[in-house]
Amino acid sequence: MDSFPLRQKRSSSQNLSALQARLQPYLPTAKYILKRIGIYFLTVLGAVTLAFIFFHLMPGDPLSIVFSQLEKTNLGRVTGGAEVAEAYKRLLGLDQPLPVQYLLFLRNVLIGGFDLGPSFVAFPTSTRDVIFRQLPWTIGYFTSAMLIAWLIGTTIGALLGWLRRIGLTSVAVGIATLLNITPVYIIAIAAIIFFGYHLHWLPTGQPYDPGLTPNWGDIEFIKNVLRHAIMPIASVVLVWGASFSLGMRSLMISVLGEDYLSYAKAKGLTPFMILRDYAFRNALLPQVTALGIALGNTINGVLILEAIFVVPGVGGLFVRAMAIHDFNVMQGVVLLSTVAVLTLSLIVDLLLPFLDPRIRRSND
Amino acid sequence: MTPIMQIRDLSVGYASRRAVGLAVTSVNLDVEKGEILGVVGESGCGKTTLAVALLGLIESPGVIQSGSVQLRLADDKLVDLVGLAPRPLRQIRWKEIAYIPQGSMSALNPVLRVRQQMTDTLVQHGLSKAEAIERARWALNLVSLDAAVLDKYPHELSGGMNQRVAIATAVTMQPAILVADEPTTALDVVTQRSILQELVKIRDQFGTTIIVISHDMGVMAQVVDRMAVMYAGRIAELGLVLNIFDAPLHPYTQKLIGSIPKDTGQHLEGLEGEAPSLWAYPPGCRFHPRCSLATAICREQTPELREIISGQYAACHHCD
Amino acid sequence: MFTKTNKRRNIRTVPLFIFVSASLLLASCAPVAAPTAVEKEVTRVVKETQVVKETQVVKETQVVKETQVVTQTQIVKLVYGNLPRNETLIIAGTASNDVWDTFSMMSGPLTNAYSGYQQVGIEQAFLFAGGKYYPYLAQKWEYNKDGTEMTLYLTTNATWNDGKPVTIDDWTFTLDYLHANKDKGVPFGTMLDTTKYRTDGTDKIIFSFFDAKDPKKAVPNWRFHQSIASFVPLAKHVWEGQDPLKFKNNPPVEAGPYKLVSCNADTKTCIWQRRDDYWKKDEKLSPKYIVFTRQPEPDLLTQDLISGNFDLSQLNAKLATTAVMPKNPNISMVEWPDPCPRQLMFNMEKAPLNDPAIRHAMSLLIDRERAGKLDNPAAKPGVLPWPYQGDPTSPFVDPADLKNYDVGVFDPAKAAQVLDDAGYKLVDGKRVDQNGKPLSFSIMTFDPSVHGAAVNGFPQMMAEEAAKIGVEILPKVVEVGVFFDNAQKGNFDMMYQWVCGAPQDPLAAYSFLHSRYYKPIGTATGFGQHLGYKDPATDALIEKVEQGNPADPALADTYKQLFHTVTSQWLYVPLFSLYQGFPWNNEYFTGIKNQVEPWYWMYQFRGMLMYIDPTQK
């Protein structure tokens, strides 16, 4: 401010500059946040456009595929031929030229609250309703499982890295490596056959017992849902937790080689303080970014597990949509998971400055 | 005078699968109370390993093969830093022997504020939070830094400021000994000078014993009282810095001093060849492959460090 | 001298690590280890026996204990909430269905009925099973002499499951309602384009048939009963004023024998309960409850069948016979002929596939027995384009054709001979056509998870055999959507297909060869065949069959000529039959094993209810 002596003559501008001075430390952060949010909206727009282009360029006219499939299987209830196809085209908005379709699509998705038109898989239910009907299960099963896996995996990984010189940890690392390379469905099927069919300890599939009426106010129902969720969540936690722990372990080991670690030791800090303030905190940063992306990816479901555990998730929906070229639903699922990944990485990006002060200055 | 620290037959090595390579070999050294002792040598000569050993920070694959580092406490008790259990070692650290790291930019944790990094060890040693902050302010003041630095992160400070923070951190507990490992590397000349002056100031003010590790003979000349020249894990020459600069005894020291740029425009003497790796030391005198005076005895017998002139020691068969 | 490392410094964290991992281990084990009651295994006493009553009289504590043992033997497992297992028929499909709240047959092709979740609730005019029409909502039909009119006699005592009677008004409402919504693709929507109806107001509807272009011109339609048999009238009081694509008919008001209890999108399970007021009193309806659920994962389905959790499922025959039947003696195979035998189709517009000799050779290269066994060890190759049992004898087939044109014969040596005779010479180990171009064809199939392993097995086997005689065959597996797209555009050399002729009237096996369905290669849209086949003589034969009365023995000759046309020119050649067996659990319901007639997939499941009996267990 000293370089602007003229301005200092006015007292109000002095107040202003005082305010500015007070805000000064936060300005880089504010700039950073604004920039990130701007990039976020541009990326979302790009993703919406790409989704539209991609699914409209896919080979095959969805209607004729559906109809011919029916015709060939002799279940043909479609009797009207071309005019019926026209009627359905109108209904699904396919009769408009592509640019108009695109603009309508943009309007419906961005302003109309994710309105993607009717689904084909569950016609005439709207795509939004079909996806949002499945979404809570996907989030409840896989996103939460991923979160648990991250918490457990990161803790164990940090300990494994910290205790890297102790022989016993190599056994744990071996187990984690083994789990990490095991396909999750093998663990899932083994768990079902063992705990479900042989020991009869846990239910084997479906989100709750089919005889029950869903009632989220009923503690018995919630208990039932939780019991059904144990195996799917445990499978994900085992495999992903192992992968997170291996990642965290190597991050820890690289941090443990840093100069500030031996400096902290030279200062006479206890191992616990070093672990907490110097090693864990620094190793955590890349791990948080990994969590953001992993969480976003669970939104489109862990398809194979949904099939094995008969979970009504988004992944299975996507596959069924793909089988009959329901590009409304496919677009919806792809968009949703893209937006989820983008949103979560935005959240991570916005959180990182609080974890890592270096980022705040990165675009000064 | 009784030495505050006695290093006896200290050998520190790095273990590979087959063998242990000794980075520091049978070093004997007495550190006098209140002196500034310099340890100088080329990179890889073992001086940093020696510093790390003095701090009890040798970690696998590093191994202390033999020897002792006796530290004289205020009550005249001797403590051997080698083999000390972790808990008492932690108590001695910073209170008795503090450390100014090489390249403080990477030695300070980038995600913690200076405040926390300066005070956590004080709190650890029993001070209250307020006392610790008071002490930190005082220490910063001592190295001519504003207390506002406390709320900064390391990346928000310049290299010189970071180094001052490191010095301030080191003196917060007013330790008996300070080990400064290359305290001026990567700093510009002006900053180098002021940092070194801080060190001298601290010694003058508190009588702190300072061990300065550096490859830079210029640094030695500026601050050090006594100097130990290391070559390939052994001490080649030891003596008052003035005497050594005046009349270096060991051929290696002579070459080192000869390589300092002088204002006379004289041609710089280079040192031919490279320092040996710790996995393949030559037999006999470790300097003999590069030494112009080398004879048969140099190839066979290891020269002992002996007092050639009063107070000046050298390990050479040919410096009588 | 001593060695010293800093290892010791870390040791204090070991207890911490052990504590954390132990608590994690405990946490993950705790819910697993806790023996909790599984809903499916809740039991209840269904009936007390004589023994129980006697012991209740005695008031000694020891005997009271005994009664408990006795009642234990009388318990019946409860499933799906509180359904007694021995009165519940459980069917596990693989259907990937996303519609769970709609019980409309109207909303296009994607309804519950399609996946088999609704059919025990609905009632058709007639049920066609085992080659016979059984009367349900209609009693009988009568054609006039020239086949231009058909009288349908309705059932008069039928009721909807909400208690209201099914009347002729419901029928006429439905006919008009469907016609009014024909542009929405509803079933029977276009029927009134070529059909008029009139009623007597009580129980008779008289349909008369006319030419679509000239409504005054009456035409015969001897197959009208075939289509009207599957007509499902709608309840007028429910449907009137509704948009057929949006109305969900939930809870479903239908005239069928079962009423919906619940249908759940989360568990993918629908439960139906037998109607106490079902109007057809002589109908055999053994299961009190019918549960349709879903288990698409073969490994787990195997476990379910071993445990007796399901009565009928779609586990493939190979797994069922090898993995399930040895472990659960109650399981037997229900076998029936494939209603739509699989065929290999040719793109006859592409040279040299337009040469019958090439097609003949291709047919000789198919090892049908081996391919079929990939899915079902007991599979027999089918040679007719309709389902049949045992010998391929039919009034519509001249046995000489089967012999003369190597129908269903695997003989690579003869294939080489056929190619030699037709002038496709072997040059440097490769067979070339007259222009010196090597013979190379692709076979388009799709994902084996849809139709089984044989779908992709046979092209591989053919490719191996073809390579031996110098012909290149390229198996081409594409995604289902792409398959149909390519099929419609004629973008293939050879492709896997299925043809669903009816044994009593196999018109569907030929009608698609009529030139009115012909579409040139590359024309993208519309319904038709892109096989590149056009022949006026064949058209005439097809038209003759279409206009004829299938009950008329004279039509058999025309059918024989059609079969000759297809086999002598190898217009398409048989591959194998699929779905020849599904496991059936005889523990609670039995009788199905004697069922030899086709029961057309899960869709026609309703028809097999008449065969099954409870085991009284």
CSV table of N, CA, C and O in Angstrom, one decimal, chain A residues 60 64-72 74-75 77 79 81 84 87-88 120-122 124 133 137 162-163 166 189 192 195 197 200-201 206-211 227 308 312 317 320 322 325, chain C residues 13-14 17 24 32 36-37 39 41 80 96 98-99 105 108-110 114 182-187 190 245 264 266-267 269 293 299-300 303-304 479 481 484-485 488 497-498 500 527 603:
chain,number,residue,atom,x,y,z
A,60,GLY,N,-26.5,-48.3,-34.5
A,60,GLY,CA,-27.7,-48.9,-34.2
A,60,GLY,C,-28.8,-48.0,-33.7
A,60,GLY,O,-28.6,-47.2,-32.8
A,64,SER,N,-35.3,-49.6,-33.5
A,64,SER,CA,-35.4,-50.8,-34.4
A,64,SER,C,-34.8,-52.0,-33.7
A,64,SER,O,-35.2,-53.1,-34.0
A,65,ILE,N,-33.8,-51.7,-32.9
A,65,ILE,CA,-33.1,-52.8,-32.2
A,65,ILE,C,-34.1,-53.5,-31.3
A,65,ILE,O,-34.3,-54.7,-31.2
A,66,VAL,N,-34.8,-52.6,-30.5
A,66,VAL,CA,-35.8,-53.2,-29.6
A,66,VAL,C,-36.9,-53.9,-30.3
A,66,VAL,O,-37.2,-55.1,-30.0
A,67,PHE,N,-37.4,-53.3,-31.4
A,67,PHE,CA,-38.5,-53.9,-32.1
A,67,PHE,C,-38.1,-55.2,-32.8
A,67,PHE,O,-38.8,-56.2,-32.7
A,68,SER,N,-36.9,-55.2,-33.4
A,68,SER,CA,-36.5,-56.4,-34.1
A,68,SER,C,-36.2,-57.5,-33.2
A,68,SER,O,-36.5,-58.7,-33.5
A,69,GLN,N,-35.7,-57.2,-32.0
A,69,GLN,CA,-35.5,-58.2,-31.0
A,69,GLN,C,-36.8,-58.9,-30.7
A,69,GLN,O,-36.8,-60.1,-30.6
A,70,LEU,N,-37.8,-58.1,-30.5
A,70,LEU,CA,-39.1,-58.7,-30.2
A,70,LEU,C,-39.6,-59.5,-31.3
A,70,LEU,O,-40.2,-60.6,-31.2
A,71,GLU,N,-39.5,-59.0,-32.5
A,71,GLU,CA,-40.0,-59.7,-33.7
A,71,GLU,C,-39.4,-61.0,-33.8
A,71,GLU,O,-40.0,-62.0,-34.1
A,72,LYS,N,-38.0,-61.0,-33.6
A,72,LYS,CA,-37.3,-62.3,-33.8
A,72,LYS,C,-37.6,-63.3,-32.7
A,72,LYS,O,-37.6,-64.5,-33.0
A,74,ASN,N,-40.4,-63.8,-31.5
A,74,ASN,CA,-41.7,-64.2,-31.7
A,74,ASN,C,-42.7,-63.8,-30.5
A,74,ASN,O,-43.7,-64.4,-30.4
A,75,LEU,N,-42.2,-62.9,-29.7
A,75,LEU,CA,-43.1,-62.4,-28.7
A,75,LEU,C,-43.7,-61.1,-29.2
A,75,LEU,O,-44.3,-60.4,-28.5
A,77,ARG,N,-45.3,-58.1,-30.0
A,77,ARG,CA,-46.5,-57.5,-29.7
A,77,ARG,C,-46.6,-56.2,-30.5
A,77,ARG,O,-47.6,-55.5,-30.4
A,79,THR,N,-47.3,-54.4,-33.5
A,79,THR,CA,-48.0,-54.7,-34.7
A,79,THR,C,-48.1,-53.6,-35.7
A,79,THR,O,-48.4,-53.8,-36.8
A,81,GLY,N,-45.6,-51.5,-36.9
A,81,GLY,CA,-44.5,-51.2,-37.8
A,81,GLY,C,-44.0,-49.8,-37.7
A,81,GLY,O,-43.9,-49.3,-36.6
A,84,VAL,N,-45.6,-47.0,-35.6
A,84,VAL,CA,-45.4,-47.2,-34.1
A,84,VAL,C,-44.0,-46.6,-33.8
A,84,VAL,O,-43.9,-45.9,-32.8
A,87,ALA,N,-44.2,-43.0,-33.5
A,87,ALA,CA,-44.9,-42.6,-32.3
A,87,ALA,C,-43.9,-42.6,-31.1
A,87,ALA,O,-43.8,-41.7,-30.3
A,88,TYR,N,-43.1,-43.7,-31.1
A,88,TYR,CA,-42.1,-43.8,-30.0
A,88,TYR,C,-41.0,-42.8,-30.2
A,88,TYR,O,-40.5,-42.3,-29.2
A,120,PHE,N,-36.1,-46.6,-21.5
A,120,PHE,CA,-36.7,-47.7,-22.2
A,120,PHE,C,-36.8,-48.9,-21.4
A,120,PHE,O,-37.7,-49.7,-21.5
A,121,VAL,N,-35.8,-49.1,-20.5
A,121,VAL,CA,-35.7,-50.3,-19.7
A,121,VAL,C,-36.9,-50.4,-18.8
A,121,VAL,O,-37.4,-51.5,-18.5
A,122,ALA,N,-37.4,-49.3,-18.3
A,122,ALA,CA,-38.5,-49.4,-17.4
A,122,ALA,C,-39.6,-48.4,-17.9
A,122,ALA,O,-40.2,-47.7,-17.1
A,124,PRO,N,-42.9,-46.8,-18.8
A,124,PRO,CA,-42.7,-45.4,-19.1
A,124,PRO,C,-42.1,-44.6,-18.0
A,124,PRO,O,-42.1,-43.4,-17.9
A,133,ARG,N,-33.9,-44.3,-8.2
A,133,ARG,CA,-34.4,-45.5,-7.4
A,133,ARG,C,-33.3,-46.4,-7.1
A,133,ARG,O,-33.2,-47.0,-6.0
A,137,TRP,N,-29.1,-47.4,-3.2
A,137,TRP,CA,-28.4,-48.7,-2.9
A,137,TRP,C,-27.0,-48.7,-3.3
A,137,TRP,O,-26.1,-49.2,-2.6
A,162,TRP,N,5.0,-47.3,8.6
A,162,TRP,CA,5.7,-46.9,9.8
A,162,TRP,C,6.6,-48.0,10.3
A,162,TRP,O,7.7,-47.8,10.7
A,163,LEU,N,6.0,-49.2,10.3
A,163,LEU,CA,6.7,-50.3,10.9
A,163,LEU,C,7.4,-51.2,9.9
A,163,LEU,O,7.5,-52.4,10.0
A,166,ILE,N,9.9,-54.0,10.6
A,166,ILE,CA,9.5,-55.1,11.4
A,166,ILE,C,9.1,-56.3,10.5
A,166,ILE,O,8.2,-56.1,9.7
A,189,ILE,N,-18.0,-64.5,-4.1
A,189,ILE,CA,-18.7,-65.8,-4.3
A,189,ILE,C,-18.2,-66.8,-3.2
A,189,ILE,O,-19.1,-67.5,-2.6
A,192,ILE,N,-20.1,-65.9,-0.1
A,192,ILE,CA,-21.5,-66.3,-0.1
A,192,ILE,C,-21.6,-67.8,0.1
A,192,ILE,O,-22.4,-68.3,0.9
A,195,PHE,N,-20.3,-68.5,4.0
A,195,PHE,CA,-21.1,-67.9,5.1
A,195,PHE,C,-22.6,-68.1,4.8
A,195,PHE,O,-23.3,-68.1,5.8
A,197,TYR,N,-24.3,-70.3,2.3
A,197,TYR,CA,-24.9,-71.6,2.1
A,197,TYR,C,-24.4,-72.7,3.0
A,197,TYR,O,-25.2,-73.5,3.4
A,200,HIS,N,-24.8,-70.7,6.9
A,200,HIS,CA,-26.1,-70.1,7.1
A,200,HIS,C,-26.1,-68.9,8.1
A,200,HIS,O,-27.0,-68.7,8.9
A,201,TRP,N,-25.0,-68.2,8.1
A,201,TRP,CA,-24.8,-67.1,9.0
A,201,TRP,C,-25.4,-65.8,8.5
A,201,TRP,O,-26.0,-65.0,9.2
A,206,GLN,N,-29.8,-60.0,-2.4
A,206,GLN,CA,-30.9,-59.1,-2.3
A,206,GLN,C,-30.7,-58.2,-1.1
A,206,GLN,O,-30.1,-58.5,-0.1
A,207,PRO,N,-31.2,-57.0,-1.2
A,207,PRO,CA,-30.9,-56.0,-0.2
A,207,PRO,C,-31.6,-56.2,1.1
A,207,PRO,O,-31.2,-55.7,2.1
A,208,TYR,N,-32.7,-56.9,1.1
A,208,TYR,CA,-33.4,-57.4,2.3
A,208,TYR,C,-34.2,-58.6,2.0
A,208,TYR,O,-34.4,-58.9,0.8
A,209,ASP,N,-34.8,-59.2,3.0
A,209,ASP,CA,-35.5,-60.4,2.7
A,209,ASP,C,-36.8,-60.1,1.9
A,209,ASP,O,-37.5,-59.1,2.2
A,210,PRO,N,-37.0,-60.8,0.8
A,210,PRO,CA,-38.1,-60.5,-0.1
A,210,PRO,C,-39.5,-60.4,0.6
A,210,PRO,O,-40.3,-59.8,0.0
A,211,GLY,N,-39.7,-61.1,1.7
A,211,GLY,CA,-41.0,-61.0,2.3
A,211,GLY,C,-41.3,-59.7,3.0
A,211,GLY,O,-42.4,-59.4,3.3
A,227,ARG,N,-27.8,-56.5,7.8
A,227,ARG,CA,-27.3,-57.9,7.7
A,227,ARG,C,-27.1,-58.3,6.3
A,227,ARG,O,-26.1,-59.0,6.0
A,308,ILE,N,-23.9,-60.4,-8.3
A,308,ILE,CA,-23.7,-61.5,-7.4
A,308,ILE,C,-24.6,-61.4,-6.2
A,308,ILE,O,-25.3,-62.3,-5.8
A,312,PRO,N,-30.0,-53.9,-6.2
A,312,PRO,CA,-30.6,-53.1,-7.3
A,312,PRO,C,-29.7,-51.8,-7.5
A,312,PRO,O,-30.2,-50.7,-7.2
A,317,LEU,N,-28.2,-51.6,-13.8
A,317,LEU,CA,-29.1,-50.8,-14.6
A,317,LEU,C,-28.4,-50.4,-15.9
A,317,LEU,O,-29.0,-50.5,-17.0
A,320,ARG,N,-28.2,-53.4,-18.3
A,320,ARG,CA,-29.5,-53.7,-19.0
A,320,ARG,C,-29.8,-52.6,-20.0
A,320,ARG,O,-30.3,-52.9,-21.1
A,322,MET,N,-27.7,-51.0,-21.7
A,322,MET,CA,-26.8,-51.2,-22.8
A,322,MET,C,-27.4,-52.3,-23.7
A,322,MET,O,-27.3,-52.2,-24.9
A,325,HIS,N,-29.9,-50.8,-25.8
A,325,HIS,CA,-29.6,-49.5,-26.3
A,325,HIS,C,-30.5,-48.4,-25.8
A,325,HIS,O,-30.9,-47.5,-26.5
C,13,THR,N,5.6,-49.1,19.0
C,13,THR,CA,4.4,-49.0,18.2
C,13,THR,C,3.8,-50.4,17.9
C,13,THR,O,2.7,-50.5,17.4
C,14,VAL,N,4.5,-51.4,18.2
C,14,VAL,CA,4.0,-52.8,17.9
C,14,VAL,C,2.7,-53.0,18.7
C,14,VAL,O,1.7,-53.4,18.1
C,17,PHE,N,-0.1,-51.3,17.0
C,17,PHE,CA,-0.5,-52.0,15.8
C,17,PHE,C,-1.3,-53.3,16.1
C,17,PHE,O,-2.4,-53.5,15.5
C,24,LEU,N,-9.8,-54.3,14.8
C,24,LEU,CA,-10.4,-54.4,13.4
C,24,LEU,C,-11.0,-55.8,13.1
C,24,LEU,O,-12.1,-56.0,12.6
C,32,VAL,N,-20.5,-61.3,12.0
C,32,VAL,CA,-20.5,-62.6,11.3
C,32,VAL,C,-20.7,-63.7,12.3
C,32,VAL,O,-21.4,-64.6,12.1
C,36,THR,N,-27.5,-65.2,14.3
C,36,THR,CA,-28.7,-64.5,14.2
C,36,THR,C,-29.7,-65.3,13.4
C,36,THR,O,-29.3,-66.0,12.5
C,37,ALA,N,-30.9,-65.0,13.7
C,37,ALA,CA,-32.0,-65.8,13.0
C,37,ALA,C,-32.1,-65.3,11.6
C,37,ALA,O,-32.1,-64.1,11.3
C,39,GLU,N,-34.3,-64.8,8.4
C,39,GLU,CA,-35.7,-64.7,8.1
C,39,GLU,C,-36.3,-66.0,7.4
C,39,GLU,O,-37.4,-66.4,7.7
C,41,GLU,N,-35.6,-68.9,7.6
C,41,GLU,CA,-35.6,-70.2,8.4
C,41,GLU,C,-36.5,-70.1,9.6
C,41,GLU,O,-36.5,-71.0,10.4
C,80,TYR,N,-39.9,-66.3,2.3
C,80,TYR,CA,-40.4,-65.0,1.8
C,80,TYR,C,-41.4,-64.4,2.8
C,80,TYR,O,-42.5,-64.1,2.4
C,96,SER,N,-33.5,-59.8,-16.7
C,96,SER,CA,-33.0,-58.5,-16.2
C,96,SER,C,-34.1,-57.6,-16.4
C,96,SER,O,-34.3,-57.0,-17.5
C,98,ASP,N,-36.5,-54.3,-15.3
C,98,ASP,CA,-36.4,-53.0,-14.5
C,98,ASP,C,-37.8,-52.5,-14.2
C,98,ASP,O,-38.0,-51.5,-13.6
C,99,VAL,N,-38.8,-53.2,-14.7
C,99,VAL,CA,-40.2,-52.8,-14.4
C,99,VAL,C,-40.8,-53.6,-13.3
C,99,VAL,O,-41.0,-54.8,-13.5
C,105,MET,N,-50.0,-54.6,-20.0
C,105,MET,CA,-49.4,-55.3,-21.2
C,105,MET,C,-49.2,-54.3,-22.3
C,105,MET,O,-48.8,-54.7,-23.4
C,108,GLY,N,-45.7,-50.9,-24.5
C,108,GLY,CA,-44.7,-51.3,-25.4
C,108,GLY,C,-44.1,-52.7,-25.1
C,108,GLY,O,-44.8,-53.5,-24.5
C,109,PRO,N,-42.9,-52.9,-25.5
C,109,PRO,CA,-42.3,-54.2,-25.4
C,109,PRO,C,-41.7,-54.6,-24.1
C,109,PRO,O,-41.3,-55.6,-23.8
C,110,LEU,N,-41.7,-53.6,-23.1
C,110,LEU,CA,-40.8,-53.8,-22.0
C,110,LEU,C,-41.6,-54.0,-20.7
C,110,LEU,O,-41.4,-53.3,-19.7
C,114,TYR,N,-43.4,-59.7,-20.3
C,114,TYR,CA,-42.3,-60.1,-21.2
C,114,TYR,C,-41.3,-61.0,-20.4
C,114,TYR,O,-40.8,-61.9,-20.9
C,182,LYS,N,-53.5,-47.8,-31.6
C,182,LYS,CA,-52.6,-48.6,-32.3
C,182,LYS,C,-51.2,-48.0,-32.6
C,182,LYS,O,-50.2,-48.7,-32.7
C,183,ASP,N,-51.2,-46.6,-32.7
C,183,ASP,CA,-49.9,-46.0,-33.0
C,183,ASP,C,-49.0,-46.0,-31.8
C,183,ASP,O,-47.8,-45.6,-31.9
C,184,LYS,N,-49.4,-46.5,-30.7
C,184,LYS,CA,-48.5,-46.6,-29.6
C,184,LYS,C,-47.9,-48.1,-29.4
C,184,LYS,O,-47.3,-48.4,-28.5
C,185,GLY,N,-48.2,-48.9,-30.4
C,185,GLY,CA,-47.6,-50.2,-30.5
C,185,GLY,C,-48.2,-51.2,-29.5
C,185,GLY,O,-47.6,-52.1,-29.1
C,186,VAL,N,-49.5,-51.0,-29.2
C,186,VAL,CA,-50.1,-51.9,-28.2
C,186,VAL,C,-50.4,-53.2,-29.0
C,186,VAL,O,-50.6,-53.2,-30.2
C,187,PRO,N,-50.5,-54.3,-28.2
C,187,PRO,CA,-50.8,-55.6,-28.9
C,187,PRO,C,-52.2,-55.5,-29.5
C,187,PRO,O,-53.1,-54.9,-28.9
C,190,THR,N,-53.5,-53.2,-34.4
C,190,THR,CA,-53.9,-53.0,-35.8
C,190,THR,C,-54.8,-54.1,-36.3
C,190,THR,O,-55.2,-54.2,-37.5
C,245,LEU,N,-49.9,-46.2,-22.4
C,245,LEU,CA,-48.4,-46.2,-22.1
C,245,LEU,C,-48.1,-45.8,-20.7
C,245,LEU,O,-47.0,-46.0,-20.2
C,264,ASN,N,-41.4,-56.3,-5.8
C,264,ASN,CA,-40.5,-55.4,-5.2
C,264,ASN,C,-39.3,-55.2,-6.1
C,264,ASN,O,-38.6,-56.1,-6.5
C,266,ASP,N,-36.5,-53.7,-5.3
C,266,ASP,CA,-35.2,-53.9,-4.6
C,266,ASP,C,-34.8,-55.3,-4.6
C,266,ASP,O,-33.6,-55.7,-4.9
C,267,THR,N,-35.7,-56.2,-4.2
C,267,THR,CA,-35.4,-57.6,-4.1
C,267,THR,C,-35.6,-58.3,-5.4
C,267,THR,O,-35.3,-59.5,-5.5
C,269,THR,N,-38.4,-59.4,-6.6
C,269,THR,CA,-39.2,-60.6,-6.3
C,269,THR,C,-40.6,-60.2,-6.3
C,269,THR,O,-41.0,-59.1,-5.8
C,293,THR,N,-38.5,-64.9,-8.5
C,293,THR,CA,-37.4,-64.1,-8.0
C,293,THR,C,-36.3,-64.2,-9.0
C,293,THR,O,-36.5,-64.7,-10.1
C,299,ASP,N,-23.1,-69.7,-10.4
C,299,ASP,CA,-22.5,-70.4,-9.3
C,299,ASP,C,-23.4,-70.4,-8.1
C,299,ASP,O,-23.4,-71.4,-7.3
C,300,LEU,N,-24.0,-69.3,-7.9
C,300,LEU,CA,-24.9,-69.2,-6.7
C,300,LEU,C,-26.2,-69.9,-6.9
C,300,LEU,O,-26.8,-70.5,-6.0
C,303,GLN,N,-25.8,-73.4,-6.0
C,303,GLN,CA,-25.9,-73.6,-4.5
C,303,GLN,C,-27.3,-73.5,-4.1
C,303,GLN,O,-27.8,-74.3,-3.2
C,304,ASP,N,-28.1,-72.6,-4.7
C,304,ASP,CA,-29.5,-72.5,-4.3
C,304,ASP,C,-30.3,-73.8,-4.6
C,304,ASP,O,-31.1,-74.2,-3.8
C,479,GLU,N,-21.7,-57.2,-30.0
C,479,GLU,CA,-22.6,-56.9,-28.9
C,479,GLU,C,-24.0,-57.1,-29.5
C,479,GLU,O,-24.2,-56.9,-30.7
C,481,GLY,N,-26.8,-55.4,-29.5
C,481,GLY,CA,-27.3,-54.3,-30.3
C,481,GLY,C,-26.7,-54.2,-31.7
C,481,GLY,O,-27.4,-53.9,-32.7
C,484,PHE,N,-28.1,-56.9,-34.1
C,484,PHE,CA,-29.4,-56.6,-34.7
C,484,PHE,C,-29.3,-55.5,-35.8
C,484,PHE,O,-29.9,-55.6,-36.8
C,485,ASP,N,-28.4,-54.6,-35.5
C,485,ASP,CA,-28.2,-53.5,-36.4
C,485,ASP,C,-27.6,-54.0,-37.7
C,485,ASP,O,-28.1,-53.7,-38.8
C,488,GLN,N,-30.1,-56.1,-39.7
C,488,GLN,CA,-31.1,-55.3,-40.4
C,488,GLN,C,-30.5,-54.6,-41.6
C,488,GLN,O,-31.2,-54.3,-42.5
C,497,GLN,N,-29.2,-67.4,-36.2
C,497,GLN,CA,-30.6,-66.9,-36.1
C,497,GLN,C,-31.4,-68.0,-35.5
C,497,GLN,O,-30.9,-69.1,-35.2
C,498,TRP,N,-32.7,-67.7,-35.2
C,498,TRP,CA,-33.6,-68.7,-34.7
C,498,TRP,C,-34.9,-68.5,-35.5
C,498,TRP,O,-35.3,-67.5,-35.8
C,500,CYS,N,-39.0,-69.8,-35.5
C,500,CYS,CA,-40.0,-70.4,-34.6
C,500,CYS,C,-41.2,-70.8,-35.3
C,500,CYS,O,-42.3,-70.2,-35.3
C,527,PHE,N,-38.7,-53.3,-40.9
C,527,PHE,CA,-38.8,-54.7,-40.5
C,527,PHE,C,-38.7,-55.6,-41.8
C,527,PHE,O,-39.5,-55.3,-42.7
C,603,TYR,N,-42.2,-67.7,-20.4
C,603,TYR,CA,-43.3,-66.9,-20.8
C,603,TYR,C,-44.6,-67.7,-20.7
C,603,TYR,O,-45.7,-67.2,-20.4
